[in-house]
Every structure is written in structure tokens, then in C-alpha cells.
mmCIF file of C-alpha atoms and ligand atoms in Angstrom:
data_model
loop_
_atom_site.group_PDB
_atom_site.id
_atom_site.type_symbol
_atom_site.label_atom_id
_atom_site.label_comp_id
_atom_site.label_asym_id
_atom_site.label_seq_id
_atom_site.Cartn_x
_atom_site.Cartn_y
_atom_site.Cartn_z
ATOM 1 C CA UNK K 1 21.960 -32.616 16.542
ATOM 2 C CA UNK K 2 20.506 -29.771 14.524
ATOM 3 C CA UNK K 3 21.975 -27.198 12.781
ATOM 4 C CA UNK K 4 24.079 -25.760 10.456
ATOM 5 C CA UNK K 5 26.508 -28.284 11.716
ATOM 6 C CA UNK K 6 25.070 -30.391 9.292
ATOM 7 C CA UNK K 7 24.075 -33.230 11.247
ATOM 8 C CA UNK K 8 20.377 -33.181 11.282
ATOM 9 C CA UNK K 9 17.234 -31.247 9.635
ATOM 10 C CA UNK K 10 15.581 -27.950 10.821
ATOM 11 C CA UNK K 11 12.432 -26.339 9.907
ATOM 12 C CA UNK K 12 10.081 -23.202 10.806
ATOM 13 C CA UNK K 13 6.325 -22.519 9.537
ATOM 14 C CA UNK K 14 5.377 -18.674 9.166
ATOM 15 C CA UNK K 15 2.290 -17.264 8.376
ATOM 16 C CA UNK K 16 2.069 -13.548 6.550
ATOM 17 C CA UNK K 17 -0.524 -11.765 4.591
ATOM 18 C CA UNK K 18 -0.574 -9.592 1.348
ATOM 19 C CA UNK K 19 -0.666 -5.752 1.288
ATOM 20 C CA UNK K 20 -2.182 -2.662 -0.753
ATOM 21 C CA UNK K 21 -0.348 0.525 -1.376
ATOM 22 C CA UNK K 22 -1.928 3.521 -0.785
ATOM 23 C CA UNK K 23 1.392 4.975 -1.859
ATOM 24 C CA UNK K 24 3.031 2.978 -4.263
ATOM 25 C CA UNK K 25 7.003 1.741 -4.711
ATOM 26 C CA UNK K 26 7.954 2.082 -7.558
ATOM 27 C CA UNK K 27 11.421 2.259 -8.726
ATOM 28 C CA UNK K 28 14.895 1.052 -7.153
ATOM 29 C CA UNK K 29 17.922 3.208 -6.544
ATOM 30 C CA UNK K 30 20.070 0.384 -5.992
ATOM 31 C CA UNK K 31 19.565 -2.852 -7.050
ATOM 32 C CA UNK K 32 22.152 -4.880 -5.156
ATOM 33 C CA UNK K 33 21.033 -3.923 -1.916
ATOM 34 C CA UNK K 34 17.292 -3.644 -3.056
ATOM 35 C CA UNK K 35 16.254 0.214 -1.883
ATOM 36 C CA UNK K 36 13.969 2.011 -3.392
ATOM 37 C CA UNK K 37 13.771 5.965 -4.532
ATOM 38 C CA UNK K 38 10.498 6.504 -2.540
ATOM 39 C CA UNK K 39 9.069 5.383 0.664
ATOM 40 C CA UNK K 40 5.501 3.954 0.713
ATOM 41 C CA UNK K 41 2.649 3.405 2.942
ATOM 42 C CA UNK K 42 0.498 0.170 3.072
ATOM 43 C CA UNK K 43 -2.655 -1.644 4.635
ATOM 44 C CA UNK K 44 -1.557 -5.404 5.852
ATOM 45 C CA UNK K 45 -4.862 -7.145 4.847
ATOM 46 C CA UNK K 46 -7.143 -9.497 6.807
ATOM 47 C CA UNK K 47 -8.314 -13.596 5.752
ATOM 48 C CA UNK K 48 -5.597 -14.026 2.761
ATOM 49 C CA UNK K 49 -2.809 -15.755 4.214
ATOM 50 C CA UNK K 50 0.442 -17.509 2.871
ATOM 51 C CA UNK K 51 1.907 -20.122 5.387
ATOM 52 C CA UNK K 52 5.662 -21.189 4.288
ATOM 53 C CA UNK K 53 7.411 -24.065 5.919
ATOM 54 C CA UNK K 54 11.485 -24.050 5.144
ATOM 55 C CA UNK K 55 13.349 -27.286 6.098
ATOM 56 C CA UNK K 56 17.300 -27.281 6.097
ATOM 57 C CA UNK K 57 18.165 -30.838 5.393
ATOM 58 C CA UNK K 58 21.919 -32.133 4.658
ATOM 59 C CA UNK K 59 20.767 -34.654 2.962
ATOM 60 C CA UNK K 60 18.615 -33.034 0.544
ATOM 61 C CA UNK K 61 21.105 -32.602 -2.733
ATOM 62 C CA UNK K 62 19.604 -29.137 -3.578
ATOM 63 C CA UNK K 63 16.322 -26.824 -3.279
ATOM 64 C CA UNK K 64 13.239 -28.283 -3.404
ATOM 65 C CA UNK K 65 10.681 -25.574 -3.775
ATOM 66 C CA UNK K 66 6.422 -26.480 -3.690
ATOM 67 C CA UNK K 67 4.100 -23.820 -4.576
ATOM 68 C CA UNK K 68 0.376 -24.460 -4.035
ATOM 69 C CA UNK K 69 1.355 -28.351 -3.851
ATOM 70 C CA UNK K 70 3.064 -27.905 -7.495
ATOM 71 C CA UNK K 71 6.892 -28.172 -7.541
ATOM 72 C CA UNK K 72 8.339 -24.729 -8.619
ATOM 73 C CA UNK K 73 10.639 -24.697 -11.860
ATOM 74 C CA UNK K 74 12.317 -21.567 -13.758
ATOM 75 C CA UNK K 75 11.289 -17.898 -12.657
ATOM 76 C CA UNK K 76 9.510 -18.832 -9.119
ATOM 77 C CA UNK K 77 12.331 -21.351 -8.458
ATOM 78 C CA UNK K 78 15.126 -19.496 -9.110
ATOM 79 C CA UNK K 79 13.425 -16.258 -6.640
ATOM 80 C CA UNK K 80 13.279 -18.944 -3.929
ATOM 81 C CA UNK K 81 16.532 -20.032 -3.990
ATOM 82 C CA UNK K 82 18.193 -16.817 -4.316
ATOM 83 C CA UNK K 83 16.595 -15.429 -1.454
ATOM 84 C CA UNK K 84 17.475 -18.515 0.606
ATOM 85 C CA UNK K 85 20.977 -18.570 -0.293
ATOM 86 C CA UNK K 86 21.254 -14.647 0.779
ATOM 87 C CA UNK K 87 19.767 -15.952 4.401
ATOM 88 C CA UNK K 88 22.575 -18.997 3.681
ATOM 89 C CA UNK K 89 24.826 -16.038 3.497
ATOM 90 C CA UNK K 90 23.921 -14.329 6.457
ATOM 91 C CA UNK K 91 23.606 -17.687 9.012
ATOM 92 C CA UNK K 92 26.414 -19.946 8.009
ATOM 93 C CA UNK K 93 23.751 -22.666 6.953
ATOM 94 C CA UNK K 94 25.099 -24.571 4.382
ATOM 95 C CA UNK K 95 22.323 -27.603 3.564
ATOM 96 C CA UNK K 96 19.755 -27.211 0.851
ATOM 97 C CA UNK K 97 16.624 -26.527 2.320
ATOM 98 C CA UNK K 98 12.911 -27.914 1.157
ATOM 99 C CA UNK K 99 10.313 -24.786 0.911
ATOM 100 C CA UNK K 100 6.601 -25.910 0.999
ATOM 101 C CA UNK K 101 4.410 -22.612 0.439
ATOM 102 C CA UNK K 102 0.695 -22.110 0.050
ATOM 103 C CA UNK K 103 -1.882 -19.787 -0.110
ATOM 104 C CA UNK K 104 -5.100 -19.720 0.652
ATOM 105 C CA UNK K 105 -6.430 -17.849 -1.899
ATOM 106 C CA UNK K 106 -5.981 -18.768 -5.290
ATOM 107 C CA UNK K 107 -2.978 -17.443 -6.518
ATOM 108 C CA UNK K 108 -4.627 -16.285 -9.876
ATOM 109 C CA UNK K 109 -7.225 -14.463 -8.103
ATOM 110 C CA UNK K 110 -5.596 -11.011 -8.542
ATOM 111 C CA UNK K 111 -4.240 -10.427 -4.718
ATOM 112 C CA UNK K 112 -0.317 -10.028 -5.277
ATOM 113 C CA UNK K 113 1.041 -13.006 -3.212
ATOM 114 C CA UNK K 114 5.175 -11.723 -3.477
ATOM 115 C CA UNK K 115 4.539 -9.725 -0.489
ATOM 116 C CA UNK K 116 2.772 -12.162 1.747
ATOM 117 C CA UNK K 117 4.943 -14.873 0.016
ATOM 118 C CA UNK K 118 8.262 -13.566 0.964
ATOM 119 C CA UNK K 119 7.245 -12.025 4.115
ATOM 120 C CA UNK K 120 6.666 -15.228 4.664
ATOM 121 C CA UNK K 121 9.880 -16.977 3.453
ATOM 122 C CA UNK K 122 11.951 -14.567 5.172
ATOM 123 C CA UNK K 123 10.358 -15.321 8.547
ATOM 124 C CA UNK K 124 10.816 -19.274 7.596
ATOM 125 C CA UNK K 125 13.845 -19.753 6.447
ATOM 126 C CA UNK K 126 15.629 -17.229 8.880
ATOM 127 C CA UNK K 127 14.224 -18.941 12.083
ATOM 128 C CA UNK K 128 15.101 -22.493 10.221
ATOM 129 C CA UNK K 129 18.460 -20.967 9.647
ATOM 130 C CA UNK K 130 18.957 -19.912 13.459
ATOM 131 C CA UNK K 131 18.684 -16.460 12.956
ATOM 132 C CA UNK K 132 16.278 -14.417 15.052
ATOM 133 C CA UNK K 133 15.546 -11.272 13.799
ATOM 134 C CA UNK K 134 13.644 -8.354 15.072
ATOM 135 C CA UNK K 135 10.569 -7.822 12.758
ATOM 136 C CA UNK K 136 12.667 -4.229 11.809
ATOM 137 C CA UNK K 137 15.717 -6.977 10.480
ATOM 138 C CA UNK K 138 12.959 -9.388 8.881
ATOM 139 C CA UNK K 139 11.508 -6.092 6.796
ATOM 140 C CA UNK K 140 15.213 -5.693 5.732
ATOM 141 C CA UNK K 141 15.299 -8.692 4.864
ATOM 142 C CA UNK K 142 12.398 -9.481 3.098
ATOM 143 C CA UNK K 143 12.380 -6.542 0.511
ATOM 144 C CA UNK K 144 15.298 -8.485 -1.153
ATOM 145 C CA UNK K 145 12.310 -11.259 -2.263
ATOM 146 C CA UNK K 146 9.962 -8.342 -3.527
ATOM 147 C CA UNK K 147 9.979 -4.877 -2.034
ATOM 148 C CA UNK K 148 6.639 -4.839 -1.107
ATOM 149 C CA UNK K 149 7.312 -8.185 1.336
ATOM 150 C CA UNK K 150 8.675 -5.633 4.029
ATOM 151 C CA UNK K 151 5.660 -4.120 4.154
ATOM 152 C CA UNK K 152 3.700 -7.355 5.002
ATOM 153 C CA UNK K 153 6.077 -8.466 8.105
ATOM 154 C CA UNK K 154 4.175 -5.896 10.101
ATOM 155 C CA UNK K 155 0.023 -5.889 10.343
ATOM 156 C CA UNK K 156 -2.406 -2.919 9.738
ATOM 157 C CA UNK K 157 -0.849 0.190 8.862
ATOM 158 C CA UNK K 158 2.441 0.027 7.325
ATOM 159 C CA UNK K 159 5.093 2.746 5.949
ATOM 160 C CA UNK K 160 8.177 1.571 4.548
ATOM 161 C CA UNK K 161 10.962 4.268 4.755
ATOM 162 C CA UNK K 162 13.270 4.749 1.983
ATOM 163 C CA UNK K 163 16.318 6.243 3.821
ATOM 164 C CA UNK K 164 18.989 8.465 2.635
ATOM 165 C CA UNK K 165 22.078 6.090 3.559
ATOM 166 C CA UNK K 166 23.968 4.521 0.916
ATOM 167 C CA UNK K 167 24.337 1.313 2.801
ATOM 168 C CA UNK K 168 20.697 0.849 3.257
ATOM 169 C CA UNK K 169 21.097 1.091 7.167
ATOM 170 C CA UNK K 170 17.631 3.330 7.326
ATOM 171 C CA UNK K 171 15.744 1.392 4.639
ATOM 172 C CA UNK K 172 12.848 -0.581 6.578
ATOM 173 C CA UNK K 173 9.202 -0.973 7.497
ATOM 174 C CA UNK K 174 7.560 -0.025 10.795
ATOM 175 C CA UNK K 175 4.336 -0.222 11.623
ATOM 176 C CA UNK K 176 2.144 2.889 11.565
ATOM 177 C CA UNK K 177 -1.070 1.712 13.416
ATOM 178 C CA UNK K 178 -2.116 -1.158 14.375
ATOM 179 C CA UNK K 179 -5.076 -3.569 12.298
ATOM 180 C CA UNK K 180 -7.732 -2.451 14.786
ATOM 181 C CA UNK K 181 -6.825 1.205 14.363
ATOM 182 C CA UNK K 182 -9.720 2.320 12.085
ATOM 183 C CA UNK K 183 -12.510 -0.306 12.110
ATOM 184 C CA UNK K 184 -14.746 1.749 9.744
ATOM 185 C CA UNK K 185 -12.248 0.945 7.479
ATOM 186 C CA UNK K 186 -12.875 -1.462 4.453
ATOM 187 C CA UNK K 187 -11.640 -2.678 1.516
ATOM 188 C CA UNK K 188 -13.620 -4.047 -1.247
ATOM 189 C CA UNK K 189 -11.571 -5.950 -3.890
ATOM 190 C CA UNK K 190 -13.153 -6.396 -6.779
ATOM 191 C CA UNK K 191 -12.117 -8.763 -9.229
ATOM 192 C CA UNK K 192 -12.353 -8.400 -13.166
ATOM 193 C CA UNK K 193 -12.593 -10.479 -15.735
ATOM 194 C CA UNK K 194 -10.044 -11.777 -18.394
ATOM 195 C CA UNK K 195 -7.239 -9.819 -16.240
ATOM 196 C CA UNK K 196 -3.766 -10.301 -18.613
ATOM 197 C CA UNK K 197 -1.434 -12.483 -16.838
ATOM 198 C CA UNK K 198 1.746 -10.145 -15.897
ATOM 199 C CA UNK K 199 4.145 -10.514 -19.088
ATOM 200 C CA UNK K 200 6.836 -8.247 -17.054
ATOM 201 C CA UNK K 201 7.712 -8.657 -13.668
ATOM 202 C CA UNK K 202 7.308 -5.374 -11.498
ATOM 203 C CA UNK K 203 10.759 -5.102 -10.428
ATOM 204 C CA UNK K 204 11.718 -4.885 -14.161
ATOM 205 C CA UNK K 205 8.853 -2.852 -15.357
ATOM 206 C CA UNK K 206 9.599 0.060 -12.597
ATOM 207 C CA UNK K 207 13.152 0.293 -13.281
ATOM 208 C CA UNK K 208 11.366 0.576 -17.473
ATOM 209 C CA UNK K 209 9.878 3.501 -15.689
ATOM 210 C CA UNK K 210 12.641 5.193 -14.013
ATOM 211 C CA UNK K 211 14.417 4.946 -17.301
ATOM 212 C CA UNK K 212 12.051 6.297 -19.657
ATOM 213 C CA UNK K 213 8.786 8.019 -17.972
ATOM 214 C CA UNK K 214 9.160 11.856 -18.308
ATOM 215 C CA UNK K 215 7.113 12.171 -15.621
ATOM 216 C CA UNK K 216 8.528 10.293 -13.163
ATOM 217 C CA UNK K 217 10.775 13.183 -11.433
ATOM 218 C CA UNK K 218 7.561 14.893 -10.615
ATOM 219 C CA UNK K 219 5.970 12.074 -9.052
ATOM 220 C CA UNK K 220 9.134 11.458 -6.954
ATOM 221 C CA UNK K 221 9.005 15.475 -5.780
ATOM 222 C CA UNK K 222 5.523 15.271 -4.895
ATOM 223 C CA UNK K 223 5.923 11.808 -3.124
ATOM 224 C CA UNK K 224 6.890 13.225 0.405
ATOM 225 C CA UNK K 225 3.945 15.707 0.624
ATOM 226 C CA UNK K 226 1.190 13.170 -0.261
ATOM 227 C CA UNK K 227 2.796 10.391 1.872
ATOM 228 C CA UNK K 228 2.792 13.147 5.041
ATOM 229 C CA UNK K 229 -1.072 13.860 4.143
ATOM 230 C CA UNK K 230 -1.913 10.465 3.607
ATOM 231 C CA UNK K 231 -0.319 9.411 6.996
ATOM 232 C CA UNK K 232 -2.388 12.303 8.706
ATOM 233 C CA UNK K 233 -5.539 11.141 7.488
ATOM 234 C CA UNK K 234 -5.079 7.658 8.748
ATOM 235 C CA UNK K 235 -3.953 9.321 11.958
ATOM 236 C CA UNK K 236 -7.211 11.087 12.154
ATOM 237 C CA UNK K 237 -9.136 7.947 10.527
ATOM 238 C CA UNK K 238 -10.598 11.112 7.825
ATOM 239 C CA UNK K 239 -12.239 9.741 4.866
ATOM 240 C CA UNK K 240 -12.292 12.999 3.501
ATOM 241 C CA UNK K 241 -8.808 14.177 3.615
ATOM 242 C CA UNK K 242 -7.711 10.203 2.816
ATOM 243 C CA UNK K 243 -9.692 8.814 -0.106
ATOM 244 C CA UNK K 244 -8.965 12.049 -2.782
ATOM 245 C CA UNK K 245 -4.943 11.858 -1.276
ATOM 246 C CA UNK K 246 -5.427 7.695 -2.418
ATOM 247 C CA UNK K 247 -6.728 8.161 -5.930
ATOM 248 C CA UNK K 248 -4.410 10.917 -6.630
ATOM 249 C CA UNK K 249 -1.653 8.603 -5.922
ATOM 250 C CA UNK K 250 -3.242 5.877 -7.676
ATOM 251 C CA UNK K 251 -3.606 8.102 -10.909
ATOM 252 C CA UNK K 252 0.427 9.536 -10.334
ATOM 253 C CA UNK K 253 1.774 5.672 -10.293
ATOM 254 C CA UNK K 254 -1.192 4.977 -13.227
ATOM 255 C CA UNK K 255 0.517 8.021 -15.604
ATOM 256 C CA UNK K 256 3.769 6.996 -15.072
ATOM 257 C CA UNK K 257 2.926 3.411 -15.639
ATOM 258 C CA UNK K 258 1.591 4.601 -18.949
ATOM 259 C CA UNK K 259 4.132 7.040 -19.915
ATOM 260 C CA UNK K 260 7.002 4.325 -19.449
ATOM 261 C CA UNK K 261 8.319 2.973 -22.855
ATOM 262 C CA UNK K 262 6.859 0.040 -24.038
ATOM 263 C CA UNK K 263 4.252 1.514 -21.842
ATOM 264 C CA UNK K 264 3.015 -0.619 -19.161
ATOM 265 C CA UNK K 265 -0.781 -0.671 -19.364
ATOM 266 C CA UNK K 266 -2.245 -2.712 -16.561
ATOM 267 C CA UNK K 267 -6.126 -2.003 -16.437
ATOM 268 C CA UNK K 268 -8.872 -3.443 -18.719
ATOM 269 C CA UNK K 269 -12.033 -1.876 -19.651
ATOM 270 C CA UNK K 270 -13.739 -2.856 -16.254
ATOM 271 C CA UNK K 271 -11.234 -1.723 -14.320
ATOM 272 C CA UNK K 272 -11.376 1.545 -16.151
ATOM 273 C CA UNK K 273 -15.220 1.624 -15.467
ATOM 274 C CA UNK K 274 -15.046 0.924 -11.740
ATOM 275 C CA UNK K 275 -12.734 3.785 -10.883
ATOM 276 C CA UNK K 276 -15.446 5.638 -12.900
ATOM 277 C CA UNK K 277 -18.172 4.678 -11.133
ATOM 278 C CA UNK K 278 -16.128 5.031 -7.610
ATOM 279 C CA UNK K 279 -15.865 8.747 -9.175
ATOM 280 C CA UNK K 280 -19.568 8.917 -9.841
ATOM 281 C CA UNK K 281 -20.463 7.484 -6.304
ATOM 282 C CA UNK K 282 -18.320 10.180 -4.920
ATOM 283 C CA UNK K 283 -19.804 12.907 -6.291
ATOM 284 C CA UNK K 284 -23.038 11.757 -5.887
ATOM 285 C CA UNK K 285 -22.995 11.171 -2.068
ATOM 286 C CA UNK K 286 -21.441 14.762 -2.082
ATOM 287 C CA UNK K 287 -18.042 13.985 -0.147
ATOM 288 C CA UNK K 288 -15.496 11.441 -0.617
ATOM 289 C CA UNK K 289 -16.819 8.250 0.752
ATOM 290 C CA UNK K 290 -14.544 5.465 -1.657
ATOM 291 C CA UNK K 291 -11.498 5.309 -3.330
ATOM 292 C CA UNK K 292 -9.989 2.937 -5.845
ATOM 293 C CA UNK K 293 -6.585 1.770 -5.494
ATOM 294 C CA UNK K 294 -4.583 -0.485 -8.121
ATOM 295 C CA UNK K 295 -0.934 -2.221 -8.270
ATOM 296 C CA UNK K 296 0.376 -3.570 -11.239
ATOM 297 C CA UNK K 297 -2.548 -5.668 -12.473
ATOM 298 C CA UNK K 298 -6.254 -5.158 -13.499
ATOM 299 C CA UNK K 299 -7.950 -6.058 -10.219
ATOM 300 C CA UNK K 300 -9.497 -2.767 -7.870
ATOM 301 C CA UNK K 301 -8.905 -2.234 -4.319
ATOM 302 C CA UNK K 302 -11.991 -0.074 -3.371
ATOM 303 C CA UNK K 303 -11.542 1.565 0.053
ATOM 304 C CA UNK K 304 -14.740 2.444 1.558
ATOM 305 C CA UNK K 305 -16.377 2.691 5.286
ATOM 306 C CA UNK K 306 -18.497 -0.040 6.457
ATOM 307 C CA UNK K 307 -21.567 1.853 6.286
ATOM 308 C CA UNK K 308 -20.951 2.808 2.547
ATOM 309 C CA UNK K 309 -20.134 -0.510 1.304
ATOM 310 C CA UNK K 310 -23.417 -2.338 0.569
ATOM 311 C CA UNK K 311 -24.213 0.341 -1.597
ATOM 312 C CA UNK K 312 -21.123 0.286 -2.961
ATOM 313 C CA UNK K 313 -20.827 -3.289 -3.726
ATOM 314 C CA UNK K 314 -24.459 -3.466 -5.654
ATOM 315 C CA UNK K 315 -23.133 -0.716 -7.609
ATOM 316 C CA UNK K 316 -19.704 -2.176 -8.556
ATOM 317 C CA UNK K 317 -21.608 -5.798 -8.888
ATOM 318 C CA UNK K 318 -23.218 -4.090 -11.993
ATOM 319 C CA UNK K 319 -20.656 -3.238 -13.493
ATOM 320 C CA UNK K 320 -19.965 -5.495 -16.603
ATOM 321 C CA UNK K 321 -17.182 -7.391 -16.266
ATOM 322 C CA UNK K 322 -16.600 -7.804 -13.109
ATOM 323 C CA UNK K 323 -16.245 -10.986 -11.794
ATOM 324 C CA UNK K 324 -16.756 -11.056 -7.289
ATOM 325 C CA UNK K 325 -16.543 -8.368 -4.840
ATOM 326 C CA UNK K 326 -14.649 -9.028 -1.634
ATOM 327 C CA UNK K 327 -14.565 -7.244 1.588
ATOM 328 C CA UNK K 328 -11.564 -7.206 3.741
ATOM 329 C CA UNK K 329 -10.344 -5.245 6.641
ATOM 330 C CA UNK K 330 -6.921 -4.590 7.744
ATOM 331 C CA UNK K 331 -5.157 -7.672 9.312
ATOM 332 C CA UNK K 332 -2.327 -8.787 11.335
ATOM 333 C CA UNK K 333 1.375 -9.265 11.290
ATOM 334 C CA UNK K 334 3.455 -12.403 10.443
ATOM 335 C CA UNK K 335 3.927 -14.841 12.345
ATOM 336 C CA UNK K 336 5.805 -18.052 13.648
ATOM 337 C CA UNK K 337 3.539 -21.128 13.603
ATOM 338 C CA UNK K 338 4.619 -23.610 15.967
ATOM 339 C CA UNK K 339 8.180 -24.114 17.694
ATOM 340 C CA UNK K 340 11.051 -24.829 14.887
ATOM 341 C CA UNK K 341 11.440 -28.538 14.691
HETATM 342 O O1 LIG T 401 7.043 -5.768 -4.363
HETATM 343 P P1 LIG T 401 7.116 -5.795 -5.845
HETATM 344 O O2 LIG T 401 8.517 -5.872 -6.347
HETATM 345 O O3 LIG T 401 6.236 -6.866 -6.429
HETATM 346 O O4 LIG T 401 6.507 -4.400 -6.395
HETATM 347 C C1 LIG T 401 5.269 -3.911 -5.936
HETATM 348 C C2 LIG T 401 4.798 -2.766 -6.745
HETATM 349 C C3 LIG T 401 3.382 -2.299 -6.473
HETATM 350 O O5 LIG T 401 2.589 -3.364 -6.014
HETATM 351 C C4 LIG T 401 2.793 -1.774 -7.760
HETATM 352 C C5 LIG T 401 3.350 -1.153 -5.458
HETATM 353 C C6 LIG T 401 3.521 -1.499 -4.002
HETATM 354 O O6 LIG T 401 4.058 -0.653 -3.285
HETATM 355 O O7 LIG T 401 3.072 -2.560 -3.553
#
């Protein structure tokens, strides 16, 4: 018998992938039911991968989380087990559950693995639980783990709405455009060197932000108008409409970043340089032809078109301090591995 009857164990495998902003969240209007002031617009990425398998087990006396083989303690425990016990919540499961994660990429290599981790989760432990959600549900659900997990339940190009209503009813992702939408497309990530290990976690830091950033009002007013163009330009796959519309929000969620008290400086000296030299290459080649793109870390997402990015990449490879340069192209939506067991 399986269940949450309690007699016997279930489990589910999913599969999900990280995400870059080209319009970043950042800040939450309501905390308890996780929604955020703005709505943002993301690229589901290709090759990085996290694969989660949950296991509801009576027997099992309480969570057992594994990350990367390593059994989880403290901060990425505790995330775990309060996102399972809001899916405990919402199925009538009661059993602890075992949670075996892992990515393959190296979790310190700079690609944010929240979103593909609790895209993943979600999908995991709400099949395990007997839930079957539509991927609009699983976005809702996800963003509780880390906001930017909604985004990664759905593959290539992904907006996640905001919504007006108090109760979070019109707060989800949908899919934009599909991975294969824009194959010219690329993105070069280019990792630094000696990137600071996060001291503040981002769902603190932007709420730091929303608090204390003067100019955080203005970003939110402009918000709407640069998400429109930015959607536009994907819609007409145009480099040069898209790339300056990118930068301009990366600089925007950059100055409020450092105009937040304790300011919240994320970029080292060679990230600094490559979004100068992405600047230089610009206006050398006469017409936008890249555009840089951070989160809340040092690394550089460096959006190019395929026939730019060898040049590109010998120019960023020169750039001291930088530590590999790698190319990746919009990918596909979670997934289910396997039938639950
Ligand atoms: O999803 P969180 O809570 O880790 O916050 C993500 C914040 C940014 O990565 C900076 C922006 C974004 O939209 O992904």
C-alpha cells in the first residue's frame, strides 16, 4: 500500500534547470505568501541540470536531506524541510520524506542552483506526495523555495507575473517562447575568480533594498515599460532593441543593489572589467551585438549571437581574472524522470 496512508514508501525523481534574469526580482510584497513587487522575465538554460529524488517513508523518524552526496545541516536543511512540510500541508502526507539532490555542475561554480533546485523539489516531492499539479500550480508552488524556482518549471523563455491580487491567485510563471525560439541566441557565462561566497541570502538582501534604497521606487515605475520592450525584442528575436533594454536592467538592479544600506556589492574587479569590455565590443562592432547580465554574485552572463561569440570569448578569455568561459543556449522545462515508485 502506498501513500499517505502511511503504510508504505513513495518517491518521484525530477529534473529542472537554472535560469538568468533579463529582468530581475527583486523585492517581496508579502512574505507569507511569497509575491513579489515586480514581475520578471527569464531564459531557462541548457546542459546544467539538478535531478531531485523525494521519498515519503513512515518509517523514516524525520527529514533526511543529501546535497551533492553530503547530508544537509542548518540553513540548506531547514529550506528543505520547510518547503516539504508546506507540500505536507497541501497533500495530507504526513511521513518524513528522504530528499537526495544533485547537480551536475558544481555548485560553487557561480550558476545559482535555488531555482533549478527547487523547481526541482517542488516537482518531486508534490508527485511523491500525490499531488499533480499543472506546471502553472508547480510555478506557484515553487517560488515559496526561492522566487526565481517558478521561473525554472517552464523551459526557454520565461516571464513570471507579479499580479495585483492580494491572495496571490495571479502570481505565476508561463512560458513566453519556447527553448528553440531564437537559436542565434547564446549565452556565454563567464566565470571569475576569487568570487565572495554570498554572506546574505537574496531573499534577505532584497527586502535590505526595499527598505533602504532611495532608488528603488524608480526602478519599480520603470519596471513595466522595460519588461514590455524586453518581451518585444525576444518576440522579434532583435539584438538591437534587446541587448541595450538587458544592460539597462542589469545596471537598474546593480544601483539599487549598491544604494541599499549595508550596501550589497556583488561584483569584483573582473566582473567590473568584463561588462567594460562587453561595452567596448559594442561600440566597436557599431551596434549592439552582447550584453552582460548579473544576479546576486560576481559571475557574468554574456548574451551574444552565435556568430559573435568566438570573438567574444577570446576577448573576455583575456581578461585578467577570469577563470572559464561557457556557452549555453536556452533549455528545456522540468521534468518527471521515471514513473513514481
Ligand atoms: O530566487 P531568489 O530568492 O534566489 O532571488 C533571485 C534574485 C536574482 O537572481 C538576483 C534575480 C532573479 O530574478 O533571478
Amino acid at each position: 500500500m502506498r501513500g499517505p496512508e502511511g503504510r508504505g514508501s513513495r518517491s518521484a525523481t525530477f529534473e529542472a534547470r537554472p535560469n538568468i534574469a533579463l529582468v530581475k526580482y527583486w523585492g517581496v510584497r508579502d512574505r507569507t505568501r511569497a509575491l513579489p513587487y515586480n514581475s520578471s522575465l527569464s531564459v531557462t538554460l541548457d546542459r546544467l541540470r539538478t535531478r531531485t529524488r523525494v521519498r515519503f517513508d513512515p518509517k523514516l523518524g524525520s527529514d533526511r536531506v543529501v546535497l551533492n552526496g553530503q547530508e544537509a545541516s542548518g540553513g540548506p536543511r531547514d529550506g528543505v524541510v520547510r518547503f516539504l512540510d508546506r507540500v505536507r500541508e497541501a497533500s495530507g502526507e504526513r511521513s518524513a520524506a528522504e530528499v537526495v539532490s544533485d547537480n551536475n555542475f558544481p555548485t560553487a561554480s557561480g550558476m545559482a542552483s535555488s531555482a533549478s533546485g527547487f523547481a526541482a523539489l517542488a516537482g518531486a516531492a508534490s508527485r511523491a506526495a500525490g499531488l499533480r499539479l499543472s506546471p502553472r500550480a508547480l510555478s506557484q508552488l515553487a517560488r515559496f523555495g526561492s522566487g526565481s524556482a517558478s521561473r525554472s518549471v517552464f523551459g526557454g523563455f520565461v516571464e513570471w507575473r507579479a499580479g495585483t491580487r492580494a491572495d496571490g491567485a495571479d502570481c505565476y510563471a508561463r512560458p513566453l517562447y519556447g527553448p528553440g525560439h531564437w537559436p542565434e541566441l547564446v549565452d556565454l557565462v563567464v566565470l571569475v575568480r576569487g568570487a565572495p561566497v554570498k554572506e546574505v541570502r537574496s531573499q534577505e538582501a532584497m527586502q535590505w533594498t526595499v527598505a533602504t534604497s532611495p532608488e528603488y521606487a524608480r526602478r519599480l515605475s520603470e519596471l513595466p515599460r522595460r519588461l514590455a520592450a524586453i518581451r518585444s525584442a525576444i518576440a522579434r528575436r532583435d539584438p538591437d532593441r534587446l541587448f541595450p533594454r538587458v544592460m539597462e536592467e542589469c545596471d537598474s538592479f546593480r544601483s539599487v543593489c549598491e544604494t541599499t544600506r549595508p550596501s550589497l556589492d556583488y561584483l569584483t574587479v573582473t566582473s567590473r572589467a568584463v561588462l567594460t569590455e562587453v561595452r567596448a565590443f559594442n561600440r566597436e562592432r557599431g551596434r549592439p551585438r552582447a550584453a552582460y547580465t548579473h544576479d546576486a554574485g560576481a559571475h557574468v552572463h554574456v548574451f551574444t549571437l552565435r556568430r559573435e561569440a568566438g570573438r567574444l570569448r577570446a576577448r573576455l578569455a583575456r581578461v585578467p581574472g577570469v577563470e572559464s568561459l561557457t556557452l549555453l543556449r536556452p533549455g528545456p522545462a522540468a521534468r518527471p524522470l521515471g514513473p513514481n515508485v
